[in-house]
């Protein structure tokens, strides 16, 4: 059996404004109805695959469980990193956890934000590489290039290797992202593959590689795993040792140094969706080269991506060529496709200006559901709050605001100090400043209410938690 390791702790910004730090692209629906994370989980399930092992960050832990539950999948374990330290420590921590039960366990490392259209072909490639990994090699997956791409690293095959083979091939070296001229030369030679950042090896092989080539990573990660503790259904790596872990990728830490390398060529389609130009390409442009979403209209446009993320925003392009236009409820991106890789600069500029849109959405996901800010004033705020069936918010109070709740769908069980009452559709309730309160959804359908906050300070960090079924502690999200 092969245990998939899904890495989903990143907060990529290259698909802003759809991907932001608070809800990054792996959890968004980019090219289909399911999220990229859900697509990765389904792709690596079924015959020959064990339940996935997940590595993510604290803020995403409940998003992971909710999205897996929607796929009717249960993880082997969910490891919570105290903070992001790049891919090497994350992969090593997972290997150490697997090795406790079976040092020879095969693990497939896969980013959760890639698109691989042919699931069956990819699973077949993984199975074809399994024997080489079981024999003690570190197998990386190389993508057959279809263009001189400068945004990817490359893998140079050893002399005599076959870039189109259906079995792992000897690997000469890793090559950093090239300039355009060098990329064209490498693709023309037929001896280079794109580095997909996907790996297959046994847990003991990887641990041995860290012992030989990156002992400064191994020691603190071993300590963080040894001192890890359970928290609800999660495993929290110990923060103290983790603070001493170097921030380094698995390529730099191990792959560029290890002698026992092999590459599995793969040519059935892959994209890391590293920019809006890649989304345009993977979305199947029409005869005029246009890709449009619902609530987006192209008139006289060519080679253009027009995408609206809200039914309240109709996006119309007229006479555009090679343009990306992405509209959400609170931000709009317009860029030439050739400049799509500069979106990070836009996010940095917004951060420098203190704009919330740089990192956060109006919709905020929580373990009990989500809320959306509808109107924000100087001393008031209006929210729509969606609570899943059977879910409950924490028992809490506020120093600076009072709240009015109006139920518009379902039924709420509301606690205010020592009183508990049911509030149904078209009924309302008032929570005075300082009152200890909670809302729950006791029903079997979602409960939706409108919340009107009034007060001198309306920040999400004005929450004192007394009880919480999700063990989140204090702070805005805990």
Short mmCIF file of C-alpha atoms in Angstrom, two decimals:
data_model
loop_
_atom_site.label_atom_id
_atom_site.label_comp_id
_atom_site.label_asym_id
_atom_site.label_seq_id
_atom_site.Cartn_x
_atom_site.Cartn_y
_atom_site.Cartn_z
CA UNK A 1 0.00 0.00 0.00
CA UNK A 2 1.09 3.55 -0.74
CA UNK A 3 0.28 6.29 1.78
CA UNK A 4 -0.37 9.65 0.08
CA UNK A 5 1.09 12.65 1.88
CA UNK A 6 -0.90 15.74 0.92
CA UNK A 7 0.83 19.04 1.63
CA UNK A 8 -1.73 21.80 2.08
CA UNK A 9 -0.25 24.36 4.45
CA UNK A 10 0.72 26.92 1.82
CA UNK A 11 -0.85 30.36 1.47
CA UNK A 12 -0.08 31.02 -2.18
CA UNK A 13 -0.93 34.41 -3.66
CA UNK A 14 -0.35 33.85 -7.36
CA UNK A 15 -4.08 33.33 -7.92
CA UNK A 16 -5.16 36.42 -5.97
CA UNK A 17 -7.91 37.59 -5.53
CA UNK A 18 -9.42 34.06 -5.55
CA UNK A 19 -6.57 32.67 -3.43
CA UNK A 20 -5.62 34.52 -0.25
CA UNK A 21 -3.81 33.69 2.96
CA UNK A 22 -7.09 33.09 4.83
CA UNK A 23 -8.36 30.60 2.20
CA UNK A 24 -5.63 29.64 -0.29
CA UNK A 25 -6.02 28.07 -3.72
CA UNK A 26 -5.79 24.41 -2.65
CA UNK A 27 -9.18 24.76 -0.93
CA UNK A 28 -10.83 26.73 -3.74
CA UNK A 29 -12.73 25.43 -6.77
CA UNK A 30 -10.50 26.58 -9.62
CA UNK A 31 -11.14 24.24 -12.56
CA UNK A 32 -14.14 22.21 -11.38
CA UNK A 33 -16.82 21.83 -8.74
CA UNK A 34 -14.43 20.33 -6.17
CA UNK A 35 -11.45 22.05 -4.63
CA UNK A 36 -7.93 21.21 -5.77
CA UNK A 37 -7.33 19.55 -2.39
CA UNK A 38 -10.39 17.35 -2.80
CA UNK A 39 -9.27 16.45 -6.32
CA UNK A 40 -5.85 15.41 -5.04
CA UNK A 41 -7.39 13.31 -2.26
CA UNK A 42 -9.68 11.48 -4.69
CA UNK A 43 -6.87 10.97 -7.21
CA UNK A 44 -4.76 9.16 -4.64
CA UNK A 45 -7.47 6.88 -3.28
CA UNK A 46 -8.69 3.41 -4.13
CA UNK A 47 -6.84 0.20 -4.86
CA UNK A 48 -3.22 0.29 -3.74
CA UNK A 49 -3.57 3.48 -1.67
CA UNK A 50 -3.97 3.83 2.07
CA UNK A 51 -5.82 6.66 3.79
CA UNK A 52 -4.00 9.97 3.24
CA UNK A 53 -1.73 11.68 5.72
CA UNK A 54 -2.19 15.46 5.74
CA UNK A 55 0.24 18.21 6.77
CA UNK A 56 -1.33 21.64 7.15
CA UNK A 57 -1.39 24.77 9.30
CA UNK A 58 -3.50 25.60 12.33
CA UNK A 59 -5.87 27.94 10.48
CA UNK A 60 -6.72 25.32 7.86
CA UNK A 61 -7.27 22.28 10.05
CA UNK A 62 -11.05 22.43 10.07
CA UNK A 63 -11.22 23.28 6.36
CA UNK A 64 -9.27 20.06 5.72
CA UNK A 65 -11.63 17.92 7.79
CA UNK A 66 -14.73 19.53 6.28
CA UNK A 67 -13.56 19.06 2.70
CA UNK A 68 -12.49 15.45 3.31
CA UNK A 69 -15.85 14.72 4.93
CA UNK A 70 -17.58 16.12 1.84
CA UNK A 71 -15.63 13.50 -0.17
CA UNK A 72 -16.59 10.83 2.37
CA UNK A 73 -12.91 10.26 3.11
CA UNK A 74 -11.13 9.85 6.45
CA UNK A 75 -7.42 10.71 6.86
CA UNK A 76 -4.86 8.49 8.52
CA UNK A 77 -3.67 11.55 10.44
CA UNK A 78 -3.61 15.32 10.17
CA UNK A 79 -0.34 16.88 11.32
CA UNK A 80 -0.47 20.54 12.35
CA UNK A 81 2.69 22.57 11.80
CA UNK A 82 3.21 25.28 14.44
CA UNK A 83 4.42 27.46 11.54
CA UNK A 84 5.38 26.91 7.92
CA UNK A 85 8.98 25.76 7.43
CA UNK A 86 8.85 24.76 3.74
CA UNK A 87 8.56 21.22 2.41
CA UNK A 88 11.57 19.40 3.88
CA UNK A 89 10.45 19.48 7.56
CA UNK A 90 6.82 18.74 6.62
CA UNK A 91 7.73 15.65 4.59
CA UNK A 92 10.20 14.43 7.19
CA UNK A 93 7.64 14.76 10.00
CA UNK A 94 5.20 12.63 8.03
CA UNK A 95 7.90 10.02 7.34
CA UNK A 96 8.73 9.80 11.05
CA UNK A 97 5.06 9.28 11.90
CA UNK A 98 4.72 6.52 9.28
CA UNK A 99 7.97 4.87 10.34
CA UNK A 100 6.64 4.33 13.87
CA UNK A 101 4.29 1.67 12.48
CA UNK A 102 6.16 0.54 9.38
CA UNK A 103 9.63 1.84 8.44
CA UNK A 104 9.25 0.29 4.98
CA UNK A 105 5.96 2.11 4.30
CA UNK A 106 5.80 3.70 0.86
CA UNK A 107 4.81 7.36 0.89
CA UNK A 108 3.82 9.50 -2.08
CA UNK A 109 4.45 13.20 -1.50
CA UNK A 110 2.02 15.34 -3.48
CA UNK A 111 1.17 19.05 -3.32
CA UNK A 112 -2.58 19.48 -2.99
CA UNK A 113 -2.92 22.41 -5.40
CA UNK A 114 -1.98 20.77 -8.72
CA UNK A 115 -4.19 19.73 -11.63
CA UNK A 116 -3.68 16.25 -13.11
CA UNK A 117 -6.56 15.59 -15.54
CA UNK A 118 -6.02 11.84 -16.06
CA UNK A 119 -6.27 10.28 -12.59
CA UNK A 120 -5.95 6.72 -13.88
CA UNK A 121 -2.79 7.48 -15.85
CA UNK A 122 -1.18 9.13 -12.85
CA UNK A 123 -2.05 6.26 -10.52
CA UNK A 124 -0.56 3.86 -13.08
CA UNK A 125 2.67 5.90 -13.14
CA UNK A 126 2.84 5.78 -9.35
CA UNK A 127 2.42 2.01 -9.33
CA UNK A 128 5.10 1.71 -12.05
CA UNK A 129 7.54 3.59 -9.80
CA UNK A 130 6.73 1.65 -6.61
CA UNK A 131 9.26 -1.16 -7.05
CA UNK A 132 12.12 1.31 -7.54
CA UNK A 133 11.11 3.17 -4.38
CA UNK A 134 10.81 -0.06 -2.41
CA UNK A 135 14.33 -0.89 -3.55
CA UNK A 136 15.71 2.15 -1.77
CA UNK A 137 15.62 4.93 -4.37
CA UNK A 138 14.17 8.42 -3.99
CA UNK A 139 11.85 8.67 -6.99
CA UNK A 140 10.80 12.07 -8.29
CA UNK A 141 8.18 12.62 -10.99
CA UNK A 142 9.18 14.56 -14.10
CA UNK A 143 6.63 16.08 -16.44
CA UNK A 144 7.13 15.94 -20.20
CA UNK A 145 7.46 19.64 -21.16
CA UNK A 146 5.26 21.04 -23.92
CA UNK A 147 6.81 24.52 -23.93
CA UNK A 148 9.91 26.39 -22.79
CA UNK A 149 8.55 27.28 -19.35
CA UNK A 150 10.65 29.55 -17.13
CA UNK A 151 8.44 29.16 -14.05
CA UNK A 152 9.45 25.57 -13.29
CA UNK A 153 12.61 23.82 -12.19
CA UNK A 154 13.87 21.05 -14.47
CA UNK A 155 15.26 17.53 -14.13
CA UNK A 156 18.14 16.50 -16.35
CA UNK A 157 18.13 12.84 -17.31
CA UNK A 158 21.34 10.81 -17.12
CA UNK A 159 23.02 9.75 -20.40
CA UNK A 160 21.09 6.93 -22.04
CA UNK A 161 17.87 7.59 -20.12
CA UNK A 162 14.57 7.69 -22.00
CA UNK A 163 12.37 10.74 -21.34
CA UNK A 164 9.34 8.86 -22.66
CA UNK A 165 9.85 5.63 -20.72
CA UNK A 166 7.08 4.01 -18.67
CA UNK A 167 9.49 3.10 -15.87
CA UNK A 168 11.79 5.17 -13.63
CA UNK A 169 14.95 6.46 -15.28
CA UNK A 170 18.37 7.52 -13.93
CA UNK A 171 18.53 11.19 -13.01
CA UNK A 172 21.61 13.36 -13.53
CA UNK A 173 20.68 16.51 -11.62
CA UNK A 174 18.13 19.11 -10.61
CA UNK A 175 18.21 22.38 -12.57
CA UNK A 176 17.02 25.72 -11.20
CA UNK A 177 14.37 27.75 -13.02
CA UNK A 178 16.06 28.85 -16.28
CA UNK A 179 15.80 32.01 -18.36
CA UNK A 180 13.87 31.82 -21.63
CA UNK A 181 16.86 31.01 -23.84
CA UNK A 182 18.12 28.23 -21.58
CA UNK A 183 14.59 26.80 -21.21
CA UNK A 184 14.25 26.63 -25.00
CA UNK A 185 17.58 24.81 -25.29
CA UNK A 186 16.66 22.27 -22.62
CA UNK A 187 13.25 21.49 -24.10
CA UNK A 188 14.74 21.16 -27.59
CA UNK A 189 17.33 18.66 -26.32
CA UNK A 190 14.61 16.23 -25.22
CA UNK A 191 16.69 15.34 -22.16
CA UNK A 192 14.89 17.45 -19.56
CA UNK A 193 11.62 17.13 -17.66
CA UNK A 194 9.76 19.60 -15.48
CA UNK A 195 10.17 19.12 -11.74
CA UNK A 196 6.64 18.50 -10.42
CA UNK A 197 7.58 18.39 -6.73
CA UNK A 198 6.01 14.91 -6.44
CA UNK A 199 8.07 12.16 -4.81
CA UNK A 200 7.81 8.47 -3.91
CA UNK A 201 10.03 6.65 -1.38
CA UNK A 202 9.86 4.58 1.77
CA UNK A 203 9.80 6.30 5.12
CA UNK A 204 13.10 4.71 6.18
CA UNK A 205 14.82 5.71 2.92
CA UNK A 206 13.87 9.35 3.41
CA UNK A 207 14.87 9.39 7.08
CA UNK A 208 18.24 7.90 6.17
CA UNK A 209 18.69 10.60 3.53
CA UNK A 210 18.09 13.31 6.12
CA UNK A 211 20.49 11.63 8.49
CA UNK A 212 23.16 11.68 5.79
CA UNK A 213 22.54 15.03 4.11
CA UNK A 214 20.46 17.25 6.43
CA UNK A 215 21.04 16.30 10.09
CA UNK A 216 20.29 19.86 11.21
CA UNK A 217 16.75 19.33 9.95
CA UNK A 218 16.40 15.81 11.31
CA UNK A 219 17.15 16.48 14.96
CA UNK A 220 14.55 19.21 15.67
CA UNK A 221 11.86 17.50 13.55
CA UNK A 222 12.42 14.24 15.46
CA UNK A 223 11.93 16.18 18.69
CA UNK A 224 8.81 17.93 17.37
CA UNK A 225 7.28 14.56 16.44
CA UNK A 226 8.33 12.88 19.69
CA UNK A 227 6.76 15.69 21.73
CA UNK A 228 3.64 16.02 19.56
CA UNK A 229 0.26 15.85 21.25
CA UNK A 230 -3.27 14.99 20.19
CA UNK A 231 -5.82 17.80 19.89
CA UNK A 232 -9.29 16.57 18.96
CA UNK A 233 -8.63 14.63 15.73
CA UNK A 234 -5.34 16.36 14.98
CA UNK A 235 -1.70 15.79 15.89
CA UNK A 236 0.05 19.01 16.86
CA UNK A 237 3.81 18.99 16.31
CA UNK A 238 5.62 20.48 19.29
CA UNK A 239 6.19 24.21 18.85
CA UNK A 240 9.43 24.42 20.84
CA UNK A 241 11.57 22.09 18.74
CA UNK A 242 9.81 23.20 15.55
CA UNK A 243 11.01 26.76 16.10
CA UNK A 244 14.55 25.50 15.51
CA UNK A 245 13.76 23.76 12.22
CA UNK A 246 15.46 25.33 9.17
CA UNK A 247 13.17 26.78 6.50
CA UNK A 248 14.22 24.64 3.53
CA UNK A 249 12.68 22.74 0.64
CA UNK A 250 13.11 19.00 0.19
CA UNK A 251 14.88 19.69 -3.11
CA UNK A 252 17.63 21.71 -1.43
CA UNK A 253 17.84 19.59 1.71
CA UNK A 254 17.92 16.14 0.12
CA UNK A 255 17.21 15.73 -3.58
CA UNK A 256 20.10 17.79 -4.89
CA UNK A 257 22.56 15.84 -2.69
CA UNK A 258 21.36 12.22 -2.64
CA UNK A 259 22.99 9.66 -4.98
CA UNK A 260 20.04 7.21 -4.98
CA UNK A 261 17.76 9.21 -7.27
CA UNK A 262 15.45 8.15 -10.08
CA UNK A 263 12.85 10.02 -12.13
CA UNK A 264 9.50 8.70 -13.31
CA UNK A 265 8.56 10.40 -16.60
CA UNK A 266 4.92 11.46 -16.86
CA UNK A 267 3.35 12.92 -19.97
CA UNK A 268 -0.43 12.64 -19.53
CA UNK A 269 -1.03 16.24 -18.41
CA UNK A 270 -0.15 18.27 -15.33
CA UNK A 271 -0.20 21.87 -14.13
CA UNK A 272 0.69 23.50 -10.83
CA UNK A 273 -1.75 26.33 -11.64
CA UNK A 274 1.03 28.74 -10.83
CA UNK A 275 -0.74 31.77 -12.30
CA UNK A 276 -3.89 32.93 -14.02
CA UNK A 277 -2.30 32.22 -17.40
CA UNK A 278 -2.09 28.55 -16.36
CA UNK A 279 -5.74 28.57 -15.25
CA UNK A 280 -6.70 29.97 -18.67
CA UNK A 281 -4.74 27.21 -20.38
CA UNK A 282 -6.18 24.40 -18.21
CA UNK A 283 -9.77 25.65 -18.48
CA UNK A 284 -10.18 24.78 -22.17
CA UNK A 285 -10.46 28.05 -24.10
CA UNK A 286 -13.19 28.21 -26.77
CA UNK A 287 -12.59 28.72 -30.50
CA UNK A 288 -11.73 32.39 -29.92
CA UNK A 289 -9.38 31.49 -27.07
CA UNK A 290 -11.73 32.78 -24.38
CA UNK A 291 -12.58 31.30 -21.00
CA UNK A 292 -15.60 32.76 -19.21
CA UNK A 293 -17.29 31.80 -15.96
CA UNK A 294 -20.90 32.19 -14.95
CA UNK A 295 -21.68 35.90 -14.65
CA UNK A 296 -18.92 36.79 -17.14
CA UNK A 297 -19.47 37.78 -20.79
CA UNK A 298 -16.91 38.24 -23.58
CA UNK A 299 -17.84 40.45 -26.53
CA UNK A 300 -15.32 40.64 -29.36
CA UNK A 301 -12.55 39.25 -27.13
CA UNK A 302 -9.74 36.82 -27.95
CA UNK A 303 -7.44 34.71 -25.74
CA UNK A 304 -8.96 36.15 -22.58
CA UNK A 305 -9.93 34.84 -19.14
CA UNK A 306 -12.99 36.53 -17.63
CA UNK A 307 -14.11 35.19 -14.27
CA UNK A 308 -16.63 36.47 -11.73
CA UNK A 309 -16.81 34.76 -8.36
CA UNK A 310 -20.13 36.32 -7.34
CA UNK A 311 -23.64 36.26 -8.81
CA UNK A 312 -23.88 39.89 -7.67
CA UNK A 313 -21.02 40.94 -9.97
CA UNK A 314 -21.53 40.71 -13.74
CA UNK A 315 -18.17 40.99 -15.50
CA UNK A 316 -18.21 42.08 -19.15
CA UNK A 317 -15.20 42.34 -21.45
CA UNK A 318 -15.39 44.12 -24.79
CA UNK A 319 -12.66 43.98 -27.42
CA UNK A 320 -10.05 42.53 -25.08
CA UNK A 321 -7.05 40.44 -26.13
CA UNK A 322 -4.73 38.40 -23.88
CA UNK A 323 -6.34 39.81 -20.74
CA UNK A 324 -7.08 38.21 -17.38
CA UNK A 325 -9.94 39.81 -15.43
CA UNK A 326 -10.99 38.27 -12.11
CA UNK A 327 -13.77 39.79 -10.01
CA UNK A 328 -14.75 38.88 -6.45
CA UNK A 329 -17.15 40.69 -4.14
CA UNK A 330 -14.37 42.90 -2.75
CA UNK A 331 -11.54 42.98 -5.29
CA UNK A 332 -10.89 43.01 -9.04
CA UNK A 333 -7.72 41.97 -10.88
CA UNK A 334 -7.06 43.05 -14.47
CA UNK A 335 -3.78 42.01 -16.08
CA UNK A 336 -2.20 41.09 -19.38
CA UNK A 337 -1.70 37.32 -19.51
CA UNK A 338 2.02 37.81 -20.05
CA UNK A 339 2.18 39.69 -16.72
CA UNK A 340 0.14 37.17 -14.74
CA UNK A 341 3.18 36.09 -12.69
CA UNK A 342 3.38 39.58 -11.17
CA UNK A 343 0.25 39.13 -9.05
CA UNK A 344 2.49 38.66 -5.99
CA UNK A 345 3.63 42.25 -6.48
CA UNK A 346 0.03 43.41 -6.30
CA UNK A 347 -0.53 41.51 -3.05
CA UNK A 348 2.64 42.98 -1.58
CA UNK A 349 1.50 46.48 -2.55
CA UNK A 350 -1.90 45.97 -0.93
CA UNK A 351 -0.25 44.66 2.24
CA UNK A 352 1.95 47.75 2.36
CA UNK A 353 -1.21 49.88 2.17
CA UNK A 354 -2.85 47.91 4.97
CA UNK A 355 -5.65 46.60 2.78
CA UNK A 356 -7.56 43.66 4.24
CA UNK A 357 -8.16 42.30 0.73
CA UNK A 358 -4.48 41.36 0.49
CA UNK A 359 -4.93 38.39 2.80
CA UNK A 360 -8.56 38.00 3.89
CA UNK A 361 -11.95 37.39 2.29
CA UNK A 362 -15.26 38.91 3.33
CA UNK A 363 -16.31 35.28 3.92
CA UNK A 364 -14.53 33.74 6.91
CA UNK A 365 -14.60 29.94 7.31
CA UNK A 366 -14.90 28.45 10.79
CA UNK A 367 -15.31 24.86 12.02
CA UNK A 368 -19.01 25.46 12.67
CA UNK A 369 -19.70 27.07 9.26
CA UNK A 370 -18.90 30.51 7.92
CA UNK A 371 -19.83 34.18 8.10
CA UNK A 372 -19.78 36.98 5.58
CA UNK A 373 -19.50 40.70 6.25
CA UNK A 374 -22.26 42.48 4.33
CA UNK A 375 -21.93 46.06 5.55
CA UNK A 376 -19.28 47.69 7.74
CA UNK A 377 -19.75 51.13 9.24
CA UNK A 378 -17.95 53.25 11.82
CA UNK A 379 -19.80 51.74 14.82
CA UNK A 380 -21.82 48.93 13.28
CA UNK A 381 -21.41 45.81 11.15
CA UNK A 382 -23.90 43.50 9.44
CA UNK A 383 -23.02 39.82 8.89
CA UNK A 384 -24.66 36.77 7.40
CA UNK A 385 -23.83 33.71 9.52
CA UNK A 386 -24.22 30.12 8.29
CA UNK A 387 -24.12 27.34 10.91
CA UNK A 388 -23.87 23.69 9.87
CA UNK A 389 -26.45 21.20 11.18
CA UNK A 390 -25.51 20.11 14.70
CA UNK A 391 -22.75 22.72 15.01
CA UNK A 392 -22.28 25.30 17.76
CA UNK A 393 -20.29 28.47 18.22
CA UNK A 394 -18.26 28.90 21.39
CA UNK A 395 -19.77 30.16 24.62
CA UNK A 396 -18.39 33.70 24.58
CA UNK A 397 -18.73 37.35 25.48
CA UNK A 398 -17.53 40.70 24.10
CA UNK A 399 -16.10 43.78 25.77
CA UNK A 400 -17.03 46.33 23.12
CA UNK A 401 -20.13 45.27 21.18
CA UNK A 402 -23.72 44.16 21.50
CA UNK A 403 -25.47 42.03 18.88
CA UNK A 404 -28.90 41.55 17.31
CA UNK A 405 -29.61 38.16 15.69
CA UNK A 406 -32.40 37.63 13.15
CA UNK A 407 -32.89 34.02 12.03
CA UNK A 408 -33.74 33.79 8.32
CA UNK A 409 -33.34 30.02 7.76
CA UNK A 410 -33.67 27.10 10.17
CA UNK A 411 -33.77 27.25 13.95
CA UNK A 412 -31.19 28.52 16.44
CA UNK A 413 -30.77 27.46 20.05
CA UNK A 414 -29.59 30.64 21.77
CA UNK A 415 -27.97 30.90 25.18
CA UNK A 416 -27.83 34.34 26.87
CA UNK A 417 -26.37 34.18 30.37
CA UNK A 418 -28.60 31.65 32.19
CA UNK A 419 -31.44 31.62 29.64
CA UNK A 420 -31.76 29.19 26.70
CA UNK A 421 -34.38 29.65 23.97
CA UNK A 422 -35.22 28.48 20.46
CA UNK A 423 -35.33 31.22 17.82
CA UNK A 424 -36.97 30.28 14.51
CA UNK A 425 -37.27 31.95 11.10
CA UNK A 426 -38.34 35.60 11.21
CA UNK A 427 -37.66 35.84 14.95
CA UNK A 428 -34.92 37.89 16.57
CA UNK A 429 -33.01 38.15 19.82
CA UNK A 430 -30.78 40.81 21.43
CA UNK A 431 -27.43 40.05 23.13
CA UNK A 432 -26.35 42.92 25.43
CA UNK A 433 -22.73 43.99 25.70
CA UNK A 434 -20.90 41.69 28.12
CA UNK A 435 -23.53 38.93 28.11
CA UNK A 436 -22.22 35.36 27.97
CA UNK A 437 -23.85 33.83 24.92
CA UNK A 438 -23.81 31.06 22.35
CA UNK A 439 -25.72 30.07 19.22
CA UNK A 440 -26.24 26.46 18.13
CA UNK A 441 -27.97 24.74 15.24
CA UNK A 442 -29.96 21.84 16.75
CA UNK A 443 -31.57 20.95 13.44
CA UNK A 444 -30.72 18.82 10.42
CA UNK A 445 -30.60 21.68 7.89
CA UNK A 446 -28.29 24.72 7.82
CA UNK A 447 -29.22 27.64 10.02
CA UNK A 448 -28.69 31.15 8.66
CA UNK A 449 -29.05 34.38 10.57
CA UNK A 450 -28.32 38.05 10.08
CA UNK A 451 -26.21 39.60 12.83
CA UNK A 452 -26.13 43.34 13.46
CA UNK A 453 -23.22 44.39 15.68
CA UNK A 454 -23.03 47.81 17.34
CA UNK A 455 -20.25 49.15 19.50
CA UNK A 456 -16.96 51.00 19.76
CA UNK A 457 -14.82 48.12 18.45
CA UNK A 458 -15.98 45.34 16.10
CA UNK A 459 -12.81 43.29 15.54
CA UNK A 460 -12.93 39.50 15.59
CA UNK A 461 -10.36 39.44 18.39
CA UNK A 462 -12.94 40.89 20.81
CA UNK A 463 -13.98 37.38 21.85
CA UNK A 464 -13.59 35.77 25.27
CA UNK A 465 -14.24 32.01 25.00
CA UNK A 466 -15.52 30.07 28.01
CA UNK A 467 -16.39 26.78 26.31
CA UNK A 468 -15.69 25.55 22.79
CA UNK A 469 -16.35 22.13 21.29
CA UNK A 470 -13.52 22.77 18.82
CA UNK A 471 -10.91 23.48 21.53
CA UNK A 472 -9.74 26.64 19.79
CA UNK A 473 -8.55 28.60 22.80
CA UNK A 474 -8.60 32.40 22.77
CA UNK A 475 -8.14 34.80 19.85
CA UNK A 476 -10.08 35.47 16.69
CA UNK A 477 -9.85 31.90 15.42
CA UNK A 478 -8.05 30.16 18.27
#
